[in-house]
Coordinates of C-alpha atoms in Angstrom, one line a residue:
Chain U
M1 CA -17.8 18.4 -29.4
T2 CA -17.1 15.7 -31.9
P3 CA -16.7 12.2 -30.5
A4 CA -13.4 11.0 -30.3
Q5 CA -12.3 8.9 -33.4
V6 CA -10.2 5.7 -33.2
L7 CA -7.8 5.2 -35.8
P8 CA -7.8 1.6 -37.2
M9 CA -5.3 -0.8 -35.8
N10 CA -2.0 -1.3 -37.6
T11 CA -1.2 -4.8 -39.2
K12 CA 1.1 -5.9 -36.5
D13 CA -1.3 -5.2 -33.8
R14 CA -4.1 -7.0 -35.8
R15 CA -1.8 -10.0 -36.2
L16 CA -1.2 -9.9 -32.4
V17 CA -4.8 -9.8 -31.5
G18 CA -5.3 -12.7 -33.9
L19 CA -2.6 -14.7 -32.1
A20 CA -4.2 -13.8 -28.8
C21 CA -7.5 -15.1 -29.8
L22 CA -5.8 -18.4 -31.0
A23 CA -4.0 -18.7 -27.8
V24 CA -7.4 -18.3 -25.8
L25 CA -8.8 -21.0 -27.9
G26 CA -5.9 -23.2 -27.3
L27 CA -6.1 -22.6 -23.5
A28 CA -9.8 -23.3 -23.4
T29 CA -9.1 -26.9 -24.8
L30 CA -6.1 -27.4 -22.7
P31 CA -7.8 -28.9 -19.6
W32 CA -8.7 -32.0 -21.7
L33 CA -5.1 -32.4 -22.6
G34 CA -2.9 -31.2 -19.9
S35 CA -2.4 -32.5 -16.5
A36 CA -4.1 -31.3 -13.2
L37 CA -1.0 -29.7 -12.1
I38 CA -0.6 -27.5 -15.1
V39 CA -4.2 -26.6 -15.0
D40 CA -3.9 -25.4 -11.4
K41 CA -0.7 -23.4 -12.2
L42 CA -2.7 -21.9 -15.2
I43 CA -5.5 -20.9 -12.9
Y44 CA -3.0 -19.0 -10.7
L45 CA -1.5 -17.3 -13.8
F46 CA -4.8 -16.0 -15.0
I47 CA -5.5 -14.7 -11.6
L48 CA -2.3 -13.0 -11.6
V49 CA -2.9 -11.4 -15.1
M50 CA -6.3 -10.2 -13.7
F51 CA -4.6 -8.5 -10.7
A52 CA -2.0 -6.8 -12.9
V53 CA -4.4 -5.6 -15.4
M54 CA -6.7 -4.1 -12.8
W55 CA -4.0 -2.4 -10.8
N56 CA -2.6 -1.1 -14.0
L57 CA -6.0 0.4 -14.9
L58 CA -6.1 1.9 -11.4
A59 CA -2.6 3.3 -11.1
G60 CA -1.2 3.4 -14.6
Y61 CA -4.3 4.9 -16.3
A62 CA -6.0 6.7 -13.7
G63 CA -3.0 7.6 -11.4
L64 CA -4.6 6.1 -8.4
V65 CA -1.6 4.4 -6.7
S66 CA -3.4 2.1 -4.2
V67 CA -1.6 -0.1 -1.8
G68 CA -4.9 -1.4 -0.5
Q69 CA -6.4 -3.4 -3.3
Q70 CA -6.0 -6.3 -1.0
A71 CA -9.2 -5.0 0.7
F72 CA -11.2 -6.1 -2.2
I73 CA -9.3 -9.3 -2.9
G74 CA -10.1 -10.4 0.7
L75 CA -13.7 -9.0 0.6
G76 CA -14.4 -11.0 -2.5
G77 CA -13.2 -14.2 -0.7
Y78 CA -15.0 -13.3 2.4
A79 CA -18.2 -12.5 0.7
L80 CA -17.9 -15.8 -1.2
I81 CA -17.5 -17.6 2.2
R82 CA -20.5 -15.9 3.6
L83 CA -22.7 -16.5 0.6
V84 CA -21.8 -20.1 0.2
D85 CA -22.4 -20.7 4.0
A86 CA -25.9 -19.5 3.3
G87 CA -26.4 -22.3 1.0
L88 CA -26.1 -20.6 -2.4
P89 CA -24.5 -22.2 -5.3
P90 CA -20.7 -21.5 -5.2
F91 CA -19.8 -20.9 -8.7
V92 CA -22.5 -18.4 -9.4
M93 CA -21.6 -16.7 -6.0
I94 CA -18.1 -16.0 -7.1
F95 CA -19.6 -13.1 -9.5
V96 CA -22.1 -12.1 -6.8
A97 CA -19.5 -11.7 -4.2
A98 CA -17.3 -9.5 -6.7
I99 CA -20.3 -7.2 -7.3
G100 CA -20.7 -6.9 -3.5
A101 CA -17.1 -5.9 -3.2
G102 CA -17.7 -3.3 -5.8
A103 CA -20.6 -1.8 -3.9
V104 CA -18.2 -1.4 -0.9
A105 CA -15.7 0.1 -3.0
W106 CA -18.4 2.6 -4.2
L107 CA -19.1 3.6 -0.8
L108 CA -15.5 3.9 0.1
S109 CA -14.8 5.9 -3.1
W110 CA -16.5 9.0 -1.5
F111 CA -13.9 9.0 1.1
V112 CA -10.6 7.9 -0.4
L113 CA -10.8 9.6 -3.7
R114 CA -10.5 13.0 -1.9
M115 CA -7.0 12.2 -1.0
K116 CA -3.8 12.8 -2.8
A117 CA -0.9 10.5 -3.9
G118 CA 0.9 9.2 -0.8
E119 CA -2.0 10.0 1.4
F120 CA -4.2 7.8 -0.8
A121 CA -1.6 4.9 -0.9
I122 CA -1.4 4.5 3.0
A123 CA -5.1 5.2 3.6
T124 CA -6.2 2.5 1.4
W125 CA -3.8 0.2 3.1
V126 CA -5.2 1.2 6.5
I127 CA -8.7 0.7 5.1
A128 CA -7.7 -2.8 4.0
E129 CA -6.2 -3.5 7.5
T130 CA -9.4 -2.2 9.1
I131 CA -11.7 -4.3 7.0
R132 CA -9.6 -7.4 7.9
S133 CA -9.9 -6.6 11.5
L134 CA -13.7 -6.3 11.1
V135 CA -13.9 -9.5 9.1
M136 CA -12.0 -11.3 11.9
F137 CA -14.8 -10.5 14.3
D138 CA -17.2 -12.7 12.2
P139 CA -17.5 -15.9 14.2
I140 CA -17.5 -17.9 10.8
V141 CA -13.9 -16.7 10.2
Q142 CA -12.7 -17.7 13.7
G143 CA -10.1 -14.9 14.1
E144 CA -6.8 -15.7 12.8
T145 CA -7.7 -19.4 12.1
G146 CA -9.7 -18.7 9.2
T147 CA -12.2 -21.1 7.5
S148 CA -12.7 -23.3 4.3
L149 CA -15.0 -23.3 1.5
L150 CA -16.2 -26.8 2.3
A151 CA -19.2 -26.7 0.0
L152 CA -16.7 -26.9 -2.9
N153 CA -15.5 -30.3 -1.6
A154 CA -18.9 -31.8 -2.6
Y155 CA -17.8 -31.4 -6.2
D156 CA -15.7 -33.9 -7.9
P157 CA -12.3 -32.5 -7.8
D158 CA -11.6 -32.9 -11.7
L159 CA -14.9 -31.1 -12.5
R160 CA -14.3 -28.4 -9.9
R161 CA -10.8 -27.7 -11.6
L162 CA -12.3 -27.7 -15.0
V163 CA -15.1 -25.3 -14.0
L164 CA -12.7 -22.9 -12.2
Y165 CA -10.2 -23.1 -15.0
L166 CA -12.7 -22.0 -17.4
L167 CA -14.3 -19.3 -15.2
A168 CA -10.8 -17.9 -14.5
L169 CA -9.9 -18.0 -18.2
A170 CA -13.2 -16.4 -19.2
S171 CA -13.0 -13.7 -16.4
M172 CA -9.3 -12.9 -17.5
V173 CA -10.4 -12.5 -21.3
V174 CA -13.3 -10.4 -20.3
M175 CA -11.1 -8.1 -18.1
V176 CA -8.5 -7.7 -20.6
W177 CA -10.9 -7.1 -23.4
G178 CA -13.0 -4.9 -21.3
T179 CA -10.1 -2.8 -20.3
W180 CA -9.1 -2.5 -23.9
V181 CA -12.6 -1.2 -24.8
L182 CA -13.0 0.9 -21.8
L183 CA -9.7 2.7 -22.6
Q184 CA -10.7 3.4 -26.2
R185 CA -13.7 5.2 -24.9
R186 CA -13.9 8.9 -23.6
I187 CA -13.4 7.6 -20.0
G188 CA -10.0 6.3 -21.1
A189 CA -8.9 9.4 -22.3
E190 CA -10.3 11.3 -19.4
S191 CA -8.7 9.1 -16.7
Q192 CA -5.3 9.5 -18.4
A193 CA -5.7 13.3 -18.4
I194 CA -6.5 13.1 -14.8
R195 CA -3.3 11.0 -14.1
D196 CA -1.2 13.6 -15.9
D197 CA -2.6 16.7 -14.3
E198 CA -5.8 16.6 -12.4
D199 CA -6.4 20.3 -12.2
A200 CA -5.9 20.7 -15.7
A201 CA -8.4 17.9 -16.5
A202 CA -10.8 19.6 -14.4
S203 CA -10.4 22.8 -16.0
V204 CA -11.4 21.4 -19.4
G205 CA -14.6 20.1 -18.0
I206 CA -13.8 16.5 -17.0
S207 CA -15.8 15.4 -13.9
T208 CA -12.7 14.1 -12.3
F209 CA -14.4 12.6 -9.3
R210 CA -16.9 10.7 -11.3
V211 CA -14.1 9.4 -13.7
K212 CA -12.0 8.2 -10.8
Q213 CA -14.9 6.6 -9.0
R214 CA -15.8 4.6 -12.1
I215 CA -12.2 3.3 -12.6
Y216 CA -12.0 2.7 -8.8
V217 CA -15.2 0.6 -8.5
I218 CA -14.3 -1.4 -11.7
A219 CA -10.8 -2.1 -10.4
A220 CA -12.4 -3.3 -7.0
I221 CA -14.7 -5.4 -9.0
G222 CA -12.0 -7.0 -10.9
C223 CA -9.6 -7.7 -7.9
A224 CA -12.6 -9.1 -6.0
L225 CA -13.5 -11.4 -8.8
A226 CA -9.8 -12.7 -8.9
G227 CA -9.7 -12.8 -5.1
A228 CA -12.8 -15.0 -5.1
L229 CA -11.5 -17.2 -7.9
W230 CA -8.3 -17.5 -6.1
L231 CA -10.1 -18.5 -2.8
A232 CA -12.3 -21.1 -4.7
S233 CA -9.0 -22.7 -6.0
A234 CA -7.2 -22.4 -2.7
I235 CA -10.2 -23.4 -0.6
T236 CA -8.7 -22.0 2.7
F237 CA -9.6 -18.5 3.7
Q238 CA -7.2 -16.9 6.2
P239 CA -7.8 -13.2 6.8
R240 CA -4.0 -12.6 7.0
T241 CA -3.4 -14.1 3.6
S242 CA -6.3 -12.9 1.8
F243 CA -6.1 -9.2 3.2
G244 CA -2.2 -9.3 3.0
V245 CA -0.3 -6.4 1.7
Q246 CA 1.8 -8.9 -0.4
W247 CA -1.1 -8.8 -3.0
S248 CA -0.2 -5.2 -3.5
V249 CA 3.4 -5.8 -3.6
F250 CA 2.7 -8.5 -6.3
M251 CA 0.6 -6.4 -8.4
L252 CA 3.0 -3.4 -8.2
F253 CA 5.9 -5.7 -9.3
M254 CA 4.1 -7.2 -12.3
V255 CA 2.9 -3.8 -13.6
L256 CA 6.2 -2.0 -12.9
V257 CA 8.2 -4.8 -14.6
G258 CA 5.9 -5.0 -17.5
G259 CA 5.4 -1.3 -18.1
I260 CA 3.0 0.7 -16.2
G261 CA 0.5 2.7 -18.1
T262 CA 0.8 0.4 -21.0
F263 CA -1.9 -1.9 -22.3
I264 CA 0.4 -5.1 -22.8
G265 CA 2.8 -4.4 -20.1
P266 CA 0.8 -5.8 -17.0
I267 CA 0.3 -9.0 -19.0
L268 CA 4.0 -9.4 -19.8
G269 CA 4.6 -8.5 -16.0
A270 CA 2.3 -11.3 -14.9
L271 CA 4.1 -13.7 -17.2
V272 CA 7.6 -12.7 -15.9
F273 CA 6.4 -12.8 -12.3
F274 CA 4.9 -16.2 -12.9
G275 CA 8.1 -17.5 -14.5
L276 CA 10.2 -16.2 -11.7
Q277 CA 7.9 -17.8 -9.2
E278 CA 8.0 -21.2 -10.9
L279 CA 11.9 -21.0 -11.3
F280 CA 13.0 -19.4 -7.9
G281 CA 9.9 -19.9 -5.7
D282 CA 11.7 -22.6 -3.7
F283 CA 14.1 -20.2 -2.4
G284 CA 11.4 -18.7 -0.2
A285 CA 12.4 -15.6 1.5
W286 CA 15.6 -15.0 -0.5
Y287 CA 13.3 -15.2 -3.7
L288 CA 10.8 -12.5 -2.4
A289 CA 13.8 -10.4 -1.4
G290 CA 15.0 -10.6 -4.9
V291 CA 11.6 -9.7 -6.1
G292 CA 11.7 -6.6 -3.9
G293 CA 15.2 -5.8 -5.2
L294 CA 14.2 -6.1 -8.8
A295 CA 11.3 -3.9 -8.1
I296 CA 13.8 -1.1 -6.8
F297 CA 16.0 -1.7 -9.9
F298 CA 13.0 -1.3 -12.3
A299 CA 11.6 1.6 -10.6
L300 CA 15.0 3.5 -10.7
Y301 CA 16.4 2.4 -13.9
L302 CA 13.6 1.0 -16.1
P303 CA 10.5 2.9 -14.8
N304 CA 8.8 2.0 -17.9
G305 CA 9.5 -1.8 -17.7
I306 CA 9.9 -4.2 -20.6
V307 CA 7.7 -2.1 -22.8
G308 CA 10.0 0.8 -22.2
L309 CA 12.9 -1.1 -23.5
W310 CA 10.9 -1.4 -26.8
L311 CA 10.2 2.3 -26.9
D312 CA 13.8 3.3 -26.3
R313 CA 14.8 1.4 -29.3
G314 CA 12.4 3.4 -31.4
K315 CA 10.0 0.6 -32.0
D316 CA 6.3 0.9 -31.5
E317 CA 4.8 -0.6 -28.4
P318 CA 2.4 -3.4 -29.3
L319 CA -1.3 -2.6 -28.7
S320 CA -0.4 1.0 -28.0
L321 CA -3.4 3.1 -27.0
R322 CA -1.2 6.2 -27.4
K323 CA -1.6 7.1 -31.0
R324 CA -5.0 5.7 -31.6
L325 CA -7.4 8.4 -30.5
R326 CA -8.1 11.2 -33.0
M327 CA -10.0 13.9 -30.9
Chain H
M1 CA -8.8 2.6 33.3
L2 CA -6.5 5.4 34.8
D3 CA -3.7 2.7 34.3
S4 CA -4.3 2.3 30.7
L5 CA -4.5 6.0 30.3
I6 CA -1.1 6.4 31.8
Q7 CA 0.3 3.4 29.8
G8 CA -1.3 4.9 26.7
I9 CA 0.4 8.3 27.2
L10 CA 3.8 6.6 27.8
L11 CA 3.4 4.3 24.8
G12 CA 2.8 7.7 22.9
G13 CA 6.5 8.6 23.3
Y14 CA 7.4 5.5 21.2
Y15 CA 5.0 6.1 18.5
A16 CA 6.0 9.9 18.4
V17 CA 9.7 8.7 17.6
L18 CA 8.6 6.3 15.1
A19 CA 6.4 9.1 13.5
A20 CA 8.8 11.8 13.7
G21 CA 11.3 10.2 11.1
L22 CA 8.4 9.8 8.7
S23 CA 7.1 13.1 9.1
L24 CA 10.7 14.5 8.6
M25 CA 11.1 12.7 5.4
F26 CA 7.8 13.7 4.2
G27 CA 8.3 17.5 5.2
V28 CA 11.7 17.9 3.9
V29 CA 12.4 15.2 1.1
R30 CA 8.6 15.2 0.0
F31 CA 8.0 11.7 -0.2
I32 CA 6.5 9.0 2.0
N33 CA 9.0 6.2 2.9
L34 CA 6.9 3.1 2.8
A35 CA 9.8 1.1 4.1
H36 CA 10.1 3.1 7.3
G37 CA 8.7 0.5 9.5
D38 CA 11.0 -2.0 8.0
M39 CA 14.0 0.2 8.7
A40 CA 12.9 0.5 12.3
V41 CA 12.8 -3.5 12.5
L42 CA 16.3 -3.5 10.8
G43 CA 17.5 -1.2 13.7
A44 CA 16.0 -3.5 16.3
L45 CA 17.4 -6.6 14.7
S46 CA 20.9 -5.0 14.2
A47 CA 20.9 -4.0 17.9
L48 CA 19.7 -7.5 18.9
W49 CA 22.5 -9.0 16.7
L50 CA 25.2 -6.9 18.3
V51 CA 24.0 -7.9 21.8
Q52 CA 23.4 -11.5 21.2
S53 CA 26.1 -12.5 18.8
L54 CA 28.8 -10.1 19.5
G55 CA 28.1 -9.9 23.3
L56 CA 28.1 -6.1 23.4
G57 CA 26.7 -4.3 26.2
V58 CA 23.0 -2.8 25.4
P59 CA 24.1 0.8 25.5
L60 CA 27.0 0.4 23.3
A61 CA 24.8 -1.7 20.8
I62 CA 22.3 1.2 20.8
V63 CA 24.9 3.8 20.0
I64 CA 26.4 1.6 17.2
T65 CA 23.0 0.9 15.9
L66 CA 21.9 4.5 15.8
L67 CA 25.1 5.7 14.0
G68 CA 24.9 2.7 11.6
M69 CA 21.3 3.6 10.8
A70 CA 22.2 7.3 10.3
A71 CA 24.8 6.3 7.8
L72 CA 22.2 3.8 6.1
G73 CA 19.8 6.8 5.8
W74 CA 22.6 9.0 4.1
L75 CA 23.4 6.2 1.7
M76 CA 19.9 5.5 0.9
Q77 CA 19.0 9.0 0.3
R78 CA 22.3 9.3 -1.9
F79 CA 21.9 6.3 -4.0
I80 CA 18.2 5.4 -4.0
F81 CA 15.8 8.2 -3.1
E82 CA 17.5 10.9 -4.9
R83 CA 17.1 9.1 -8.1
A84 CA 13.5 8.0 -7.1
L85 CA 12.5 11.5 -6.5
A86 CA 13.3 12.6 -9.9
G87 CA 10.7 10.3 -11.3
G88 CA 7.6 12.1 -9.9
F89 CA 5.5 10.8 -7.2
L90 CA 4.9 7.3 -8.4
V91 CA 8.5 6.1 -8.5
P92 CA 9.2 6.8 -4.7
I93 CA 6.3 4.7 -3.8
L94 CA 7.1 1.9 -6.0
T95 CA 10.8 2.0 -4.8
T96 CA 10.0 2.2 -1.1
I97 CA 7.5 -0.7 -1.4
G98 CA 10.2 -2.8 -3.2
L99 CA 12.8 -1.8 -0.6
G100 CA 10.2 -2.8 2.0
A101 CA 9.7 -6.2 0.5
A102 CA 13.4 -6.8 0.2
L103 CA 14.1 -5.7 3.7
Q104 CA 11.4 -7.8 5.2
N105 CA 12.3 -11.0 3.4
G106 CA 16.2 -10.4 3.5
M107 CA 15.9 -10.0 7.3
F108 CA 13.7 -13.1 7.6
A109 CA 16.3 -15.2 5.6
V110 CA 19.2 -13.7 7.7
F111 CA 17.8 -13.5 11.1
G112 CA 15.0 -16.2 11.0
S113 CA 11.4 -15.9 11.8
N114 CA 11.7 -16.1 15.6
T115 CA 10.2 -13.4 17.5
K116 CA 13.0 -11.6 19.4
S117 CA 13.4 -9.1 22.3
L118 CA 15.9 -7.1 24.0
G119 CA 13.9 -7.6 27.2
A120 CA 16.2 -10.5 28.5
H121 CA 19.3 -8.4 28.1
I122 CA 18.3 -5.3 30.1
G123 CA 18.1 -7.0 33.5
S124 CA 15.5 -5.9 36.0
L125 CA 14.5 -2.7 33.9
S126 CA 12.2 -4.8 31.8
W127 CA 9.9 -5.5 34.7
A128 CA 10.7 -3.0 37.5
S129 CA 8.1 -0.5 38.2
W130 CA 7.2 2.5 40.5
Q131 CA 4.2 2.6 42.8
L132 CA 2.2 5.8 42.4
P133 CA -0.3 6.9 45.2
G134 CA -3.5 5.2 44.5
G135 CA -2.1 1.8 44.0
I136 CA -1.1 2.3 40.3
Y137 CA 2.2 0.7 39.0
V138 CA 4.1 2.4 36.3
G139 CA 6.7 0.5 34.7
Q140 CA 10.2 2.1 34.8
L141 CA 11.1 1.1 31.2
P142 CA 8.1 3.0 29.6
V143 CA 8.8 6.1 31.6
Y144 CA 12.4 6.1 30.6
M145 CA 11.4 5.6 27.1
F146 CA 8.9 8.3 27.3
V147 CA 11.4 10.8 28.6
T148 CA 14.0 9.7 26.1
A149 CA 11.3 10.4 23.3
V150 CA 10.5 13.7 24.6
L151 CA 14.3 14.7 25.0
V152 CA 15.0 13.4 21.4
L153 CA 12.1 15.3 19.9
G154 CA 13.0 18.5 21.8
A155 CA 16.5 18.2 20.7
L156 CA 15.3 17.8 17.2
H157 CA 13.0 20.7 17.6
L158 CA 16.0 22.8 18.9
T159 CA 18.1 21.7 15.9
L160 CA 15.4 22.7 13.4
T161 CA 14.9 26.1 15.1
R162 CA 18.3 27.2 16.4
T163 CA 20.9 25.8 14.2
A164 CA 22.3 26.7 10.7
F165 CA 21.5 23.1 9.7
G166 CA 17.9 23.4 10.8
R167 CA 17.3 26.7 9.0
A168 CA 18.7 25.2 5.8
L169 CA 16.4 22.1 6.4
R170 CA 13.4 24.4 6.9
A171 CA 14.3 26.4 4.0
T172 CA 14.8 23.3 1.8
S173 CA 11.4 22.0 3.1
S174 CA 9.4 25.1 2.0
D175 CA 11.2 25.6 -1.4
A176 CA 14.2 23.7 -2.4
E177 CA 15.0 25.8 -5.5
A178 CA 14.8 29.0 -3.5
A179 CA 16.9 27.6 -0.9
S180 CA 19.6 26.6 -3.4
L181 CA 19.7 30.1 -4.8
C182 CA 20.5 31.4 -1.3
G183 CA 23.5 29.1 -1.1
V184 CA 21.9 26.2 0.7
D185 CA 22.8 22.8 -0.9
P186 CA 19.4 21.1 -1.0
R187 CA 20.9 17.6 -1.6
R188 CA 23.2 17.8 1.4
V189 CA 20.3 18.9 3.6
Q190 CA 18.1 16.2 2.4
R191 CA 20.9 13.6 2.9
G192 CA 21.1 15.0 6.5
A193 CA 17.4 14.7 7.1
A194 CA 17.2 11.1 5.8
A195 CA 20.1 10.2 8.2
I196 CA 18.2 11.6 11.1
A197 CA 14.9 10.0 10.0
V198 CA 16.4 6.7 9.5
A199 CA 18.3 7.0 12.9
L200 CA 14.9 7.8 14.5
A201 CA 13.3 4.7 12.9
G202 CA 16.0 2.7 14.4
L203 CA 15.6 4.3 17.9
A204 CA 11.9 3.4 17.5
G205 CA 12.6 -0.2 16.6
I206 CA 15.0 -0.6 19.8
F207 CA 12.2 0.8 21.8
L208 CA 10.0 -1.8 20.4
A209 CA 12.5 -4.5 20.9
M210 CA 13.0 -3.6 24.6
R211 CA 9.1 -3.4 25.4
A212 CA 8.0 -6.2 23.4
Q213 CA 8.9 -8.6 20.6
V214 CA 10.1 -8.1 17.0
T215 CA 9.9 -10.2 13.9
P216 CA 11.1 -9.4 10.3
F217 CA 7.6 -8.7 9.4
S218 CA 6.7 -6.2 12.0
G219 CA 7.6 -3.3 9.8
P220 CA 4.4 -2.8 7.7
M221 CA 2.4 -2.6 11.0
M222 CA 4.8 0.0 12.4
L223 CA 4.7 2.0 9.3
I224 CA 0.9 2.2 9.6
F225 CA 1.2 3.3 13.2
A226 CA 3.7 5.9 12.4
F227 CA 1.4 7.3 9.6
E228 CA -1.5 7.2 11.9
A229 CA 0.4 9.3 14.6
V230 CA 1.6 11.8 11.9
V231 CA -1.9 12.3 10.4
I232 CA -3.7 12.4 13.8
G233 CA -1.2 15.1 15.0
G234 CA -1.1 17.1 11.8
I235 CA 2.0 16.9 9.5
G236 CA 4.7 19.3 9.9
S237 CA 5.1 20.0 13.4
L238 CA 7.1 17.9 16.0
R239 CA 4.6 18.9 18.8
G240 CA 1.8 17.8 16.8
T241 CA 3.7 14.5 16.2
L242 CA 4.1 14.0 19.9
I243 CA 0.5 14.7 20.5
G244 CA -0.5 12.4 17.7
G245 CA 1.6 9.6 19.1
I246 CA 0.0 10.2 22.5
I247 CA -3.6 10.1 21.3
L248 CA -2.7 6.9 19.2
G249 CA -1.2 5.3 22.3
V250 CA -4.1 6.3 24.5
V251 CA -6.7 5.0 22.1
Q252 CA -4.8 1.7 21.5
S253 CA -4.4 1.0 25.2
L254 CA -8.1 2.0 26.0
G255 CA -9.1 -0.3 23.2
A256 CA -7.1 -3.1 24.7
L257 CA -9.2 -2.9 27.7
L258 CA -11.9 -4.5 25.5
S259 CA -9.7 -6.9 23.4
P260 CA -6.4 -6.9 21.8
Q261 CA -8.0 -7.0 18.3
I262 CA -10.1 -3.8 19.2
S263 CA -6.9 -2.1 20.3
I264 CA -5.3 -1.8 16.8
L265 CA -8.7 -1.4 15.2
A266 CA -9.5 1.5 17.4
G267 CA -6.3 3.2 16.3
H268 CA -7.2 2.7 12.7
L269 CA -10.7 4.1 13.3
V270 CA -9.6 7.3 15.0
F271 CA -7.0 7.8 12.2
L272 CA -9.8 7.4 9.6
A273 CA -12.1 9.6 11.6
V274 CA -9.4 12.4 11.8
L275 CA -8.6 12.0 8.1
G276 CA -12.2 12.1 7.1
W277 CA -12.8 15.2 9.2
R278 CA -9.9 16.9 7.8
L279 CA -10.9 16.1 4.3
S280 CA -14.2 17.3 4.8
Q281 CA -13.1 20.7 6.2
L282 CA -10.9 20.9 3.1
A283 CA -13.9 20.1 0.8
A284 CA -15.9 22.7 2.6
A285 CA -13.3 25.3 2.5
E286 CA -13.2 24.8 -1.4
R287 CA -16.9 25.7 -1.4
G288 CA -16.5 28.7 0.9
G289 CA -16.9 27.2 4.3
W290 CA -19.7 24.9 5.6
R291 CA -22.4 27.4 5.7
L292 CA -22.1 28.1 2.0
A293 CA -21.5 24.5 1.3
L294 CA -24.9 23.6 3.2
R295 CA -26.7 26.6 1.6
A296 CA -25.6 25.3 -1.9
L297 CA -27.1 22.0 -1.1
T298 CA -30.5 23.3 0.2
H299 CA -31.0 26.2 -2.1
K300 CA -31.5 25.4 -5.9
P301 CA -29.2 27.5 -7.9
D302 CA -30.6 30.4 -9.6
V303 CA -30.9 29.7 -13.2
T304 CA -32.3 32.9 -14.2
G305 CA -29.1 34.7 -13.6
R306 CA -30.8 37.3 -11.2
K307 CA -28.6 38.2 -8.2
A308 CA -30.0 36.5 -5.0

């Protein structure tokens, strides 16, 4: 079989990528210019982008609609707490914690990937709840109370913020770029084939389990990394928050609003969600109810999200992967 | 120990009612309503509101709530789920998750976060009990709830097996297209099923409000319990749902002997074990049963192409 050929990017996309590179460079210099508040908010935005991109990879490209990615968000945080408690350097351990959560995902994959659609969705959620219950038995976590990443207080707050900001920015860039590269490769086409029709994909010789497993583990590592970064910026670890199903609701909202199964969709969705939170977050419960309502609206009337609006007008989706593979 | 066992069985009635709605939706309308638990909470809080703010009697409040929930189920099916179902398997999941978030936070904004209970409004029933020989006390309320649950599920079973609506419903559930060729309107049937399912969720919510407390955020946990009961008992039969509910109730109340945390965890673990066992059976069946699957593992495939 001849390897899949990738058609060259069109001019608009190339310009967009150039702009994105400039934006990243600008963001990298921002902490020396902007206030601490802005830096903190941007860290949260980067984390949201990571969540959205990872969930899109899982649900949008591989068809694995999980309601349980909070298992890995929480596990990343918990592993970080444990590793730092053992006296290891916190900033390095963020990445070790993510890999650890990936190992758990690899073990779980043998079980969860045998399930179909709705069953998979709820079973992943129950697994997240189970892991949360187990973590709460750890004396360090003190049940519902939770614990704090006290070791980080040893660092100067400004330095800590700067390091976390740069780590979050770098992680986000690596995840977005890594997803782009991954989807260009064989596994990208294979996972989309599985999403569209698993039996048909298997019949043309795709090792469906292995493809899904890889995507599942990668998405788990990504979520755990973002979760560990979130914990390092929030400091407090509470099992109910870290393992909360609200993360899944957020991820789903961002991906749905941006455009599921598109490359740029989740990034747009994360920006929209971040903007909504900044504008209306003070309304508390009404705001969150509105987010739920908006999710229903998008699911029913704009299932392809903002990117879908583009496509409906006959315009090309920016950074589309759809037309770029020549098999 | 025996005490916990009895309590667990009685608790199973509540879980069975909760699970029956979910199972019915899954069986007939073919999707998992991830807002099922939140609808149960909505039923509970509506009944509480009728009792506390309008001063209605508890029985009347229950009747009004159940009718209201049935109407809500019909409307949801008509205006939300039907549209969602047309979009493949992904859209219903996204829609009902969004619905759940909207319901939870909406109820939080309207009713506040205080935990609430109907216990104060049902007089001595909330604590009265019978003494069985052997010094075991059985609460009257759990017994009444269990009996109600069995009666409701029994009535539902009779409806499904003996009435024209039940026949249409079963036909729609096995093949909606073929059913419509035989003169059944699958949409009407599905709306009816959704009305029943949401009313059942409301009943389960009222049960919860009577025996314990409800908060606007109790829904997700209720959904998980319902799903666990459905899977443990096996999808597609009301008797299985009742058995699944009872098993879940017993496991939880036995786990509660050790600690409250273990109670819920034990339920999760039994659910995962049952699910894992069923998946392994399926995987083995695909390979021609366990014996063949094991033989395939232990014997190397014959590469020369000779017949073994």
